[in-house]
Short mmCIF file of C-alpha atoms in Angstrom, two decimals:
data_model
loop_
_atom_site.label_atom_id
_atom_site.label_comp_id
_atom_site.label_asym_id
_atom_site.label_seq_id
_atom_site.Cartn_x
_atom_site.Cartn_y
_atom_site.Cartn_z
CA UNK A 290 25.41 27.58 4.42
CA UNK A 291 24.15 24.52 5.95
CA UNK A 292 25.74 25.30 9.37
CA UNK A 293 23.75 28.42 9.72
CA UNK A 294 20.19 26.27 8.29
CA UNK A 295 17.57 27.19 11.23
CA UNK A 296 15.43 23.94 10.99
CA UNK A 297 12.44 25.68 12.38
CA UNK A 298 12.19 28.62 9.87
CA UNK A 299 11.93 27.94 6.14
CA UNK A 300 11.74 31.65 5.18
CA UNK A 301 14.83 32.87 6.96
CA UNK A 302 16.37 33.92 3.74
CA UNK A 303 13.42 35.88 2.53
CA UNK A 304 13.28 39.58 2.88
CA UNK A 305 10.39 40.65 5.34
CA UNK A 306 7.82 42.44 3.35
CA UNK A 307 8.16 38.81 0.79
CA UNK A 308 7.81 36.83 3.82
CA UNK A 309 4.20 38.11 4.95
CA UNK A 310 3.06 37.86 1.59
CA UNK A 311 4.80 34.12 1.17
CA UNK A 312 3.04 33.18 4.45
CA UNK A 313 -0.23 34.45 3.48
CA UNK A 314 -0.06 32.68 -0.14
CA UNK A 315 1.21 29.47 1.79
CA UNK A 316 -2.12 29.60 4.06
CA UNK A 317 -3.93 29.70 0.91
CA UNK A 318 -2.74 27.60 -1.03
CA UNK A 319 -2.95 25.08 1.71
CA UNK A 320 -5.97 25.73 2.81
CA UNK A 321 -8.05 25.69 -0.84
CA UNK A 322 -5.49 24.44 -3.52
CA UNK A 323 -3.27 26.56 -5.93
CA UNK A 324 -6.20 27.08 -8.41
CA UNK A 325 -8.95 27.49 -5.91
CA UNK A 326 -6.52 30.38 -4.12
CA UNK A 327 -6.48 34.30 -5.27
CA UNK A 328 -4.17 36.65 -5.10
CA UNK A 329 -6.70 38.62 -3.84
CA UNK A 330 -7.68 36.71 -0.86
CA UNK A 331 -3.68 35.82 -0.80
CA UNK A 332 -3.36 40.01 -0.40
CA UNK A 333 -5.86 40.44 2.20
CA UNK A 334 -4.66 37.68 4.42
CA UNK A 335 -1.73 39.28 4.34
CA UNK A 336 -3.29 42.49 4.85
CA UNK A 337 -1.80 44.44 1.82
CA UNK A 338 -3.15 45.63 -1.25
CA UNK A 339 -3.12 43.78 -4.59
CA UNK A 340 -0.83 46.23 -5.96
CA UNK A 341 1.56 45.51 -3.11
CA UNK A 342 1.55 41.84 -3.63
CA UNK A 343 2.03 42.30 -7.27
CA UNK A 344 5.02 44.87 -6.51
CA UNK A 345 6.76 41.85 -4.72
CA UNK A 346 5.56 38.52 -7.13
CA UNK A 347 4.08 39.40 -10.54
CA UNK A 348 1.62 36.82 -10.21
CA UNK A 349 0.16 33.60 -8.89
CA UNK A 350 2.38 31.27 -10.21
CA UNK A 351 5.78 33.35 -8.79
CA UNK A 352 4.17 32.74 -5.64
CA UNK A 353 3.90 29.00 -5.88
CA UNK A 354 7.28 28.61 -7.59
CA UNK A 355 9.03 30.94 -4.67
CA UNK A 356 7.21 28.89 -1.87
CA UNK A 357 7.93 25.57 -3.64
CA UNK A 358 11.81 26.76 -3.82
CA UNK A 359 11.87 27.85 -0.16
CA UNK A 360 10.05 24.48 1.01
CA UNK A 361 12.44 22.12 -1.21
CA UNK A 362 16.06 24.38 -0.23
CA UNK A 363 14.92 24.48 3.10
CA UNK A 364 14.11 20.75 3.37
CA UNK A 365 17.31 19.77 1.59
CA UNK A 366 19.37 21.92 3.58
CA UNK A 367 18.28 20.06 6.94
CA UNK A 368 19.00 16.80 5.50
CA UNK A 369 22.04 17.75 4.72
CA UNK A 370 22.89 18.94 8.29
CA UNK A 371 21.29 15.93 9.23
CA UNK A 372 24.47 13.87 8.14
CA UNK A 373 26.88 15.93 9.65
CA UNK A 374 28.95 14.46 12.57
CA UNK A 375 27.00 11.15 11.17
CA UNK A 376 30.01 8.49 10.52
CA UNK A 377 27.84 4.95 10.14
CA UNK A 378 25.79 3.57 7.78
CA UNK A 379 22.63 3.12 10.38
CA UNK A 380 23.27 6.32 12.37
CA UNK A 381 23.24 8.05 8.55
CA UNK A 382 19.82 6.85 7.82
CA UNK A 383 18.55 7.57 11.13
CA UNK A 384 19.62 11.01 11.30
CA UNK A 385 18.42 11.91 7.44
CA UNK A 386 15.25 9.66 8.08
CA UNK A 387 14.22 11.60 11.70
CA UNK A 388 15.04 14.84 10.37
CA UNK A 389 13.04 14.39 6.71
CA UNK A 390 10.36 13.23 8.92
CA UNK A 391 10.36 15.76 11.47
CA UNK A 392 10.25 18.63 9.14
CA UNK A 393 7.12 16.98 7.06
CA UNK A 394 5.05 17.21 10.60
CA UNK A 395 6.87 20.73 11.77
CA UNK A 396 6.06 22.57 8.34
CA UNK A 397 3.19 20.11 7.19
CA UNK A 398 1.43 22.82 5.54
CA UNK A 399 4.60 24.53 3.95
CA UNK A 400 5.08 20.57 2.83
CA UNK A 401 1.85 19.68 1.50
CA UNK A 402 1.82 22.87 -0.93
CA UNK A 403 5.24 21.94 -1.83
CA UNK A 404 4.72 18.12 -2.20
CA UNK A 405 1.52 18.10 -3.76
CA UNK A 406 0.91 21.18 -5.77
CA UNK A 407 3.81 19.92 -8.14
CA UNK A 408 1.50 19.68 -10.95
CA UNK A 409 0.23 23.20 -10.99
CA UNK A 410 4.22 24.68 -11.12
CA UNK A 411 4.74 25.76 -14.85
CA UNK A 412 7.04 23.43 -17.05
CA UNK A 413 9.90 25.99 -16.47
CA UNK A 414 9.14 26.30 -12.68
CA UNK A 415 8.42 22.75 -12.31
CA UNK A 416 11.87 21.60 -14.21
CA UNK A 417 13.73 23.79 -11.44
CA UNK A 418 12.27 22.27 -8.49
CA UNK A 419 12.90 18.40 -10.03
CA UNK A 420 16.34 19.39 -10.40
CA UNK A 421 16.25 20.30 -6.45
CA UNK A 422 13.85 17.38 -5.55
CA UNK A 423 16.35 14.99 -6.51
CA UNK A 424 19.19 16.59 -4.73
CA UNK A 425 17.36 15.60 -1.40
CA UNK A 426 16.07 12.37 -2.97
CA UNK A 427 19.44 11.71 -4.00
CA UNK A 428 20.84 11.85 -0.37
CA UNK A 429 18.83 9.31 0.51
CA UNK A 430 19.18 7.17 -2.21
CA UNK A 431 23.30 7.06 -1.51
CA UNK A 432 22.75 5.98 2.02
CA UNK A 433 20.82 3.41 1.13
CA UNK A 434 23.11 1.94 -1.43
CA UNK A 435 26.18 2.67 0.83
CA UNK A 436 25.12 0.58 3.79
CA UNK A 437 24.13 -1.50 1.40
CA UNK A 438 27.50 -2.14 -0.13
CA UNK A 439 28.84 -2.06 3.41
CA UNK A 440 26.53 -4.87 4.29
CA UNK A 441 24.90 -3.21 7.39
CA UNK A 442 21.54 -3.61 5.37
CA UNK A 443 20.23 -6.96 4.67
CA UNK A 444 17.86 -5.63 1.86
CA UNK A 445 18.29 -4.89 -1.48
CA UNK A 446 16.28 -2.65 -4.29
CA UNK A 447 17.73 0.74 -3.45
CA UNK A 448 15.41 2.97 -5.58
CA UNK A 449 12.25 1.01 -4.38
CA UNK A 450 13.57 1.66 -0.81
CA UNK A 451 14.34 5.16 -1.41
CA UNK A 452 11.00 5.68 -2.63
CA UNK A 453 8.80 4.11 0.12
CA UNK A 454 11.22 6.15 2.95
CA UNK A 455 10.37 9.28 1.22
CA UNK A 456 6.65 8.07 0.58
CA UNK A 457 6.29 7.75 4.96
CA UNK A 458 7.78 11.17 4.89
CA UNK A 459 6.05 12.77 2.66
CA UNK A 460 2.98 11.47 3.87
CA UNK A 461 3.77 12.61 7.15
CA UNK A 462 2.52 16.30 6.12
CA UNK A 463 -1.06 14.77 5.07
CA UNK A 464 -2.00 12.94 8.32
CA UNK A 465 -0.43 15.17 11.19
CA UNK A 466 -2.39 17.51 13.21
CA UNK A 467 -0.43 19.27 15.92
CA UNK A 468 -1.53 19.22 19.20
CA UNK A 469 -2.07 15.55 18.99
CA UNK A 470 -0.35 12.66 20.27
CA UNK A 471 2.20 12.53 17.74
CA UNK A 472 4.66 15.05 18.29
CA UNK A 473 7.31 15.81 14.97
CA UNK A 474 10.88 14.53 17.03
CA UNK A 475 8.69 11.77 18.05
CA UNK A 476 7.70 11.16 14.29
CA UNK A 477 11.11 11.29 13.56
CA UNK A 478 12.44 8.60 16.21
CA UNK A 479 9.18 6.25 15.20
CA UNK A 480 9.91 6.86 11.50
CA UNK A 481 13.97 6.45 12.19
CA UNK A 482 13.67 3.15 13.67
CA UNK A 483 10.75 1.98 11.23
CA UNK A 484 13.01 2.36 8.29
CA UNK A 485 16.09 0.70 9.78
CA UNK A 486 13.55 -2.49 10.01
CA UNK A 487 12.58 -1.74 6.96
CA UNK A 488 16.16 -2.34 5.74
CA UNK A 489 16.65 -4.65 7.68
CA UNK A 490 19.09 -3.15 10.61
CA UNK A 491 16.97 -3.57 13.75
CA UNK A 492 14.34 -3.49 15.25
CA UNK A 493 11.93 -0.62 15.54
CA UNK A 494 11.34 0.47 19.10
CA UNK A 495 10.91 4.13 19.81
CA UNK A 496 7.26 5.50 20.12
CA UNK A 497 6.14 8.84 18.68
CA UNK A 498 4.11 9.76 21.46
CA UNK A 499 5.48 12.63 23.35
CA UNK B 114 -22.09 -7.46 -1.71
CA UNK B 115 -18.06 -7.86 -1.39
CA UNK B 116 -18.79 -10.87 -3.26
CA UNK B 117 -19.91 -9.09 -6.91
CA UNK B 118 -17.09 -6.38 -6.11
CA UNK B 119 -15.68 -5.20 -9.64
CA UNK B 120 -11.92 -4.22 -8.34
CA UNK B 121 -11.78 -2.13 -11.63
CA UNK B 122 -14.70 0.09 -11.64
CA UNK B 123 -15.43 1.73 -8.68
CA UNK B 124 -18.46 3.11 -10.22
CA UNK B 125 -20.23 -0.08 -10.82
CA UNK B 126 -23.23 1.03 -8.43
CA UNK B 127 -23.78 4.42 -9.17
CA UNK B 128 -26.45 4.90 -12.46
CA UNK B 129 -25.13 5.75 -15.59
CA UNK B 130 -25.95 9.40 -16.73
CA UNK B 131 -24.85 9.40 -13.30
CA UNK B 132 -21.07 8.25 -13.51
CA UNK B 133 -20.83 10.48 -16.38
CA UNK B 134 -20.82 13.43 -14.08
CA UNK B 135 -19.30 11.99 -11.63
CA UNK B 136 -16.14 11.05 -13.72
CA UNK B 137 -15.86 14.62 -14.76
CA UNK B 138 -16.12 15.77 -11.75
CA UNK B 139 -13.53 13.30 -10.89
CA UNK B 140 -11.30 14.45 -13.46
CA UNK B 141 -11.63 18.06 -12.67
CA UNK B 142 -11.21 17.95 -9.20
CA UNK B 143 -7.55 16.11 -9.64
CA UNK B 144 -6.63 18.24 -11.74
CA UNK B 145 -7.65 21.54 -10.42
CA UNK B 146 -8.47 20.86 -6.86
CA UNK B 147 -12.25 21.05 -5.37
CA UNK B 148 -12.19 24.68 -4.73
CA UNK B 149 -10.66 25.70 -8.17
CA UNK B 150 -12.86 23.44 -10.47
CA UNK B 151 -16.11 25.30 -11.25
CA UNK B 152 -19.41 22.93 -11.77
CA UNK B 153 -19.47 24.73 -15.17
CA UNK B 154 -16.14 23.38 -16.04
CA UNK B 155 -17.62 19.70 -14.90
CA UNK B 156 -20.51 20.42 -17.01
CA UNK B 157 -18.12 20.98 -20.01
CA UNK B 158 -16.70 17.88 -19.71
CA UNK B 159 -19.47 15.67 -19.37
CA UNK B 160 -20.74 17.39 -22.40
CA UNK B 161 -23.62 18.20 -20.63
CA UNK B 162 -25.54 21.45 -19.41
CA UNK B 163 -24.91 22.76 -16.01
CA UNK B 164 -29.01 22.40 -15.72
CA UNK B 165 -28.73 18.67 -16.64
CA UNK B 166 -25.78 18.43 -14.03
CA UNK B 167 -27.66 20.32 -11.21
CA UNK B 168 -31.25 17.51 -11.94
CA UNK B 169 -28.34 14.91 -10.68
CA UNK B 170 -26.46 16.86 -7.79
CA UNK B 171 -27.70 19.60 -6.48
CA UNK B 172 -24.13 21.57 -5.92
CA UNK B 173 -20.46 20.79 -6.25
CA UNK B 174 -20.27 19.59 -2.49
CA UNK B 175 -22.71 17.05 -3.35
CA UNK B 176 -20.14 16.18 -5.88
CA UNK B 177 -17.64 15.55 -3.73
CA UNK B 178 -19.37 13.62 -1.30
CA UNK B 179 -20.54 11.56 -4.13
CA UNK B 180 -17.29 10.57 -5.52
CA UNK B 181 -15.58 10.28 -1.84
CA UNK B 182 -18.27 7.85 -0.86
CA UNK B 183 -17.84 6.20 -4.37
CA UNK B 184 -14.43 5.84 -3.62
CA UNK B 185 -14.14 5.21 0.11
CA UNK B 186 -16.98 1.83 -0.50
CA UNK B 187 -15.23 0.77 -3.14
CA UNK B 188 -11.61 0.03 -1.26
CA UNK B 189 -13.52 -1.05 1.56
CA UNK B 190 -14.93 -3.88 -0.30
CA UNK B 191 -11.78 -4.07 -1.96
CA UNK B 192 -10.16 -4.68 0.96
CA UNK B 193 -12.82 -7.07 3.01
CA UNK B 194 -12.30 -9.42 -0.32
CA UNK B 195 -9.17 -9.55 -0.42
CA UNK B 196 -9.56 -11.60 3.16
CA UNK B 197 -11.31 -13.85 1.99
CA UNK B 198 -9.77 -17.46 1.82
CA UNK B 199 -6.63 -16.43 3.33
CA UNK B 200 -6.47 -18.26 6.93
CA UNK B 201 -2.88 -17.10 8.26
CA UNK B 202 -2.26 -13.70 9.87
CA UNK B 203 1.17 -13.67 7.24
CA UNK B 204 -1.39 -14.60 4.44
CA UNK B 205 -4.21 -11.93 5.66
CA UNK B 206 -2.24 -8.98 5.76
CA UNK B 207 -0.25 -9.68 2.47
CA UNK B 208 -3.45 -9.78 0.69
CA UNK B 209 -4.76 -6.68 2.32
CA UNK B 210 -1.79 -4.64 1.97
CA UNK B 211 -1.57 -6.05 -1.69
CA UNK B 212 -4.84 -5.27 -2.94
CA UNK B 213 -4.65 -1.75 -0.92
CA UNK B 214 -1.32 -0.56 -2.28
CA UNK B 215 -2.70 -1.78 -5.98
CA UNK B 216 -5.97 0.04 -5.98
CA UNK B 217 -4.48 3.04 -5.09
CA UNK B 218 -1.99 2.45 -8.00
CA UNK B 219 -5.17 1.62 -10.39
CA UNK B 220 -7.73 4.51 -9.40
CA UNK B 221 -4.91 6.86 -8.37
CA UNK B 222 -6.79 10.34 -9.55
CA UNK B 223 -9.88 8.16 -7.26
CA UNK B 224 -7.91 8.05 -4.65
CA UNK B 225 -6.09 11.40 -4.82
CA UNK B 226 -9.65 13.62 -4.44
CA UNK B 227 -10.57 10.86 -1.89
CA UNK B 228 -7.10 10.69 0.31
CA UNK B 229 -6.73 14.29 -0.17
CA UNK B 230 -9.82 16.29 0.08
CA UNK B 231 -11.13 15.32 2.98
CA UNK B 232 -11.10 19.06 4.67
CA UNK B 233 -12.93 20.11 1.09
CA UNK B 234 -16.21 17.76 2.65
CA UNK B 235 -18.88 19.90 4.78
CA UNK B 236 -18.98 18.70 8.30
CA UNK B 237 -21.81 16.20 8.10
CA UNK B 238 -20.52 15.03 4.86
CA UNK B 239 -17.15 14.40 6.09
CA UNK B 240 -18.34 13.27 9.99
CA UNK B 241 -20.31 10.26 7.13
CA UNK B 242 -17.01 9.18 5.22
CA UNK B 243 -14.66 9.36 8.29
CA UNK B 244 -17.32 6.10 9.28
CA UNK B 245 -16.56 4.92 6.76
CA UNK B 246 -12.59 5.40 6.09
CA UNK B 247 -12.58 4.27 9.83
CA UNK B 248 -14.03 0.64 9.02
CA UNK B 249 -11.35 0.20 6.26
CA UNK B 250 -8.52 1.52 9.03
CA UNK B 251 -9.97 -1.12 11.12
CA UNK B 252 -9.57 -4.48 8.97
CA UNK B 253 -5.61 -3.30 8.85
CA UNK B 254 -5.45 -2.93 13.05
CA UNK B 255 -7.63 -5.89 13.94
CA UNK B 256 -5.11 -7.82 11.18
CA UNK B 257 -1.74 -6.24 12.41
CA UNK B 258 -3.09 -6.73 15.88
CA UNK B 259 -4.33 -10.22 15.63
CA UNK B 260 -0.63 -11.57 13.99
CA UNK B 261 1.10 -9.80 16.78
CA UNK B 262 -1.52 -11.99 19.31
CA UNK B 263 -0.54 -15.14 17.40
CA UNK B 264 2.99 -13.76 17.78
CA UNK B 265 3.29 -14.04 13.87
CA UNK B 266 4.91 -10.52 14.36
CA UNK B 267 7.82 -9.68 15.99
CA UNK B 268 6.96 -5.91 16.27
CA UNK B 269 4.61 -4.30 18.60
CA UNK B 270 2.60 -0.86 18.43
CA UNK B 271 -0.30 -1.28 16.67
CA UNK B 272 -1.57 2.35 16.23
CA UNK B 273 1.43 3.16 14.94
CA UNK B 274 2.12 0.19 12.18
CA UNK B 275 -1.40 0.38 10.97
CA UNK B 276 -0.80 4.28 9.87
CA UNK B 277 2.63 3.75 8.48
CA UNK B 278 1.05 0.81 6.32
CA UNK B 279 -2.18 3.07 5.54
CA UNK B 280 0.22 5.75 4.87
CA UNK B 281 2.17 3.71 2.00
CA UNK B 282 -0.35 3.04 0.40
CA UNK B 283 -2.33 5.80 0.06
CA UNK B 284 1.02 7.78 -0.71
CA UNK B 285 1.35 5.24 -4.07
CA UNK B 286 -1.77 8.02 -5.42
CA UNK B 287 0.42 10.81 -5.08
CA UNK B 288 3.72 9.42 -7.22
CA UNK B 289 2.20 7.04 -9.29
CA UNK B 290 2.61 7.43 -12.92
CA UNK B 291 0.70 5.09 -15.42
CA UNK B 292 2.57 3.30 -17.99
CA UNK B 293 5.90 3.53 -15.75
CA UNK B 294 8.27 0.79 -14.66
CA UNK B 295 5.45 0.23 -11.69
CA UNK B 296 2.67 -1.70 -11.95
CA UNK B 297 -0.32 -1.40 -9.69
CA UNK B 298 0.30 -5.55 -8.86
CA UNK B 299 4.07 -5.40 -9.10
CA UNK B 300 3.19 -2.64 -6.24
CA UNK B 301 0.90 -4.09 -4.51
CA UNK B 302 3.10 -7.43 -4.09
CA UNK B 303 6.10 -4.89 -2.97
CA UNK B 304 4.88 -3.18 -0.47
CA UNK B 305 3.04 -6.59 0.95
CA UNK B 306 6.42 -7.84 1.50
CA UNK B 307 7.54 -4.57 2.70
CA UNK B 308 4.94 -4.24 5.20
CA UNK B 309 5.68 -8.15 6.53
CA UNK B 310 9.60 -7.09 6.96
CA UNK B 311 7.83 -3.74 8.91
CA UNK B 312 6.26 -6.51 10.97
CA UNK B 313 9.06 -8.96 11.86
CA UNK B 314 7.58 -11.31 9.64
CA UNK B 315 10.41 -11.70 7.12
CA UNK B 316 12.52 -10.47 4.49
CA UNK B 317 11.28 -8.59 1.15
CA UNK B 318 11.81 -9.80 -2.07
CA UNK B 319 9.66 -9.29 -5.14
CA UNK B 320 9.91 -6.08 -7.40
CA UNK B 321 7.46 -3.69 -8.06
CA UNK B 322 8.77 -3.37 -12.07
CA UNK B 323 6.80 -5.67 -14.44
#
């Protein structure tokens, strides 16, 4: 499944008619919050009728929960094909680190509803995408602690470490614009090297300039 | 001014029947975002009547610039005392990045309306507190840049440090929980040490659990 991930298109797996109306809730949500969105502004960006949305997602919240799943598979999937072909400890953090960055500045709006609309998920919605959270967090936690263990990091406090690589990641999707003179494989690169400092493997280098 | 600074109430300036609305307004906009938190709900909370709300600010926008200026001063001066006394550029940007990383720890639903509502602000509202985000951005560059003159740092681009640092930080609003393993100073004294291993300046040691 991972092979076939296309790192540029997070709705690849949705059916067409879902997709319009996931894009149009996405632009939304991003644009005024979950609770300041409606589904009737989220039906005429997509330029379908109420009754068409609801024929697809029953209501508001589906919509949030279905882009939040989309966002968080499709984020954990290219990690995970990040580390493919990857065989040491620093090219393993560089690849998952480049790529986690990358996709927070190449779907920065897709990320910011998913990163920071957490709150507004139900408690049933919200347990779901935890439980797939943590997959991705989990990736990099074990990376961390394996080069680590195989001494190719001089620092220690894996889940503090963890957290903060995320955190630049993450934050990634507040600050980037596109069209400026950060570019998101440039982000990556910049971000790649930053953390490998951070961990104390080397020095950072690259620029994210384009 | 930076002198009398009250690091724990941001609100210290603003009049009384004043804060009241502004800390509902505060607490409605984390919760529900600008756009989906009516000034009737704010009312509510401040136990007041929309009328009484409206004699103190004249629409929800005025709101919003309110608390974004509240906020934005208050790390400002935050940050400009936190230089004070400290002489070396290891010293400076420890304190900085200490008393950054903590604030945003302490007023986290503060910072979260102020980090992340910035496209919420009306032009000329926002064109006033990018002035004055842009002064704060500027004590971490002219720091950062001045250790790397003294060659105090090992690393080099300056642009790009100061937003990975700035990005840390303000990232702390999103995922911190109070009453947690984190503290806002075992934080703030983490990612100071971080920040100096960022900057070639040496290894990090001390935990952000209590």
């Amino acid at each position: 499944m991972t092979a076939s991930i296309d790192p540029h298109d997070p709705w690849a797996e949705v059916a067409p008619g879902s997709r319009r109306i996931l894009e149009a809730a996405l632009t939304a949500f991003a644009d005024r919050g979950y609770h300041g969105a409606s589904t009737r502004d989220i039906a005429a960006t997509a330029g379908m009728s109420p009754a068409a949305v609801y024929a697809h997602h029953r209501t508001k919240a589906d919509l949030l929960f279905a882009i939040s799943r989309a966002g968080h598979q499709h984020v954990l999937a290219v990690c995970e094909r990040a580390l493919e072909g990857e065989t040491t400890p620093v090219s393993r953090v560089r690849a998952l680190t480049h790529d986690y960055c990358a996709w927070h500045a190449r779907h920065h709006l897709l990320a910011r509803v998913v990163q920071y609309e957490l709150r507004a998920l139900s408690p049933e919605h919200r347990s779901r995408i935890v439980e797939l959270r943590s997959r991705t967090e989990r990736l990099f936690r074990q990376e961390v602690q394996a080069g680590m263990a195989a001494g190719a990091f001089r620092a220690d406090e894996v889940d503090n470490l963890t957290l903060a690589i995320l955190s630049l990641g993450i934050d990634v999707s507040r600050w980037y614009t596109p069209g400026g003179d950060r570019t998101p494989v440039g982000i990556g690169r910049y971000y790649a090297g930053l953390v490998l400092t951070m961990l104390g493997a080397g020095q950072n280098t690259a620029s994210p300039r384009a």
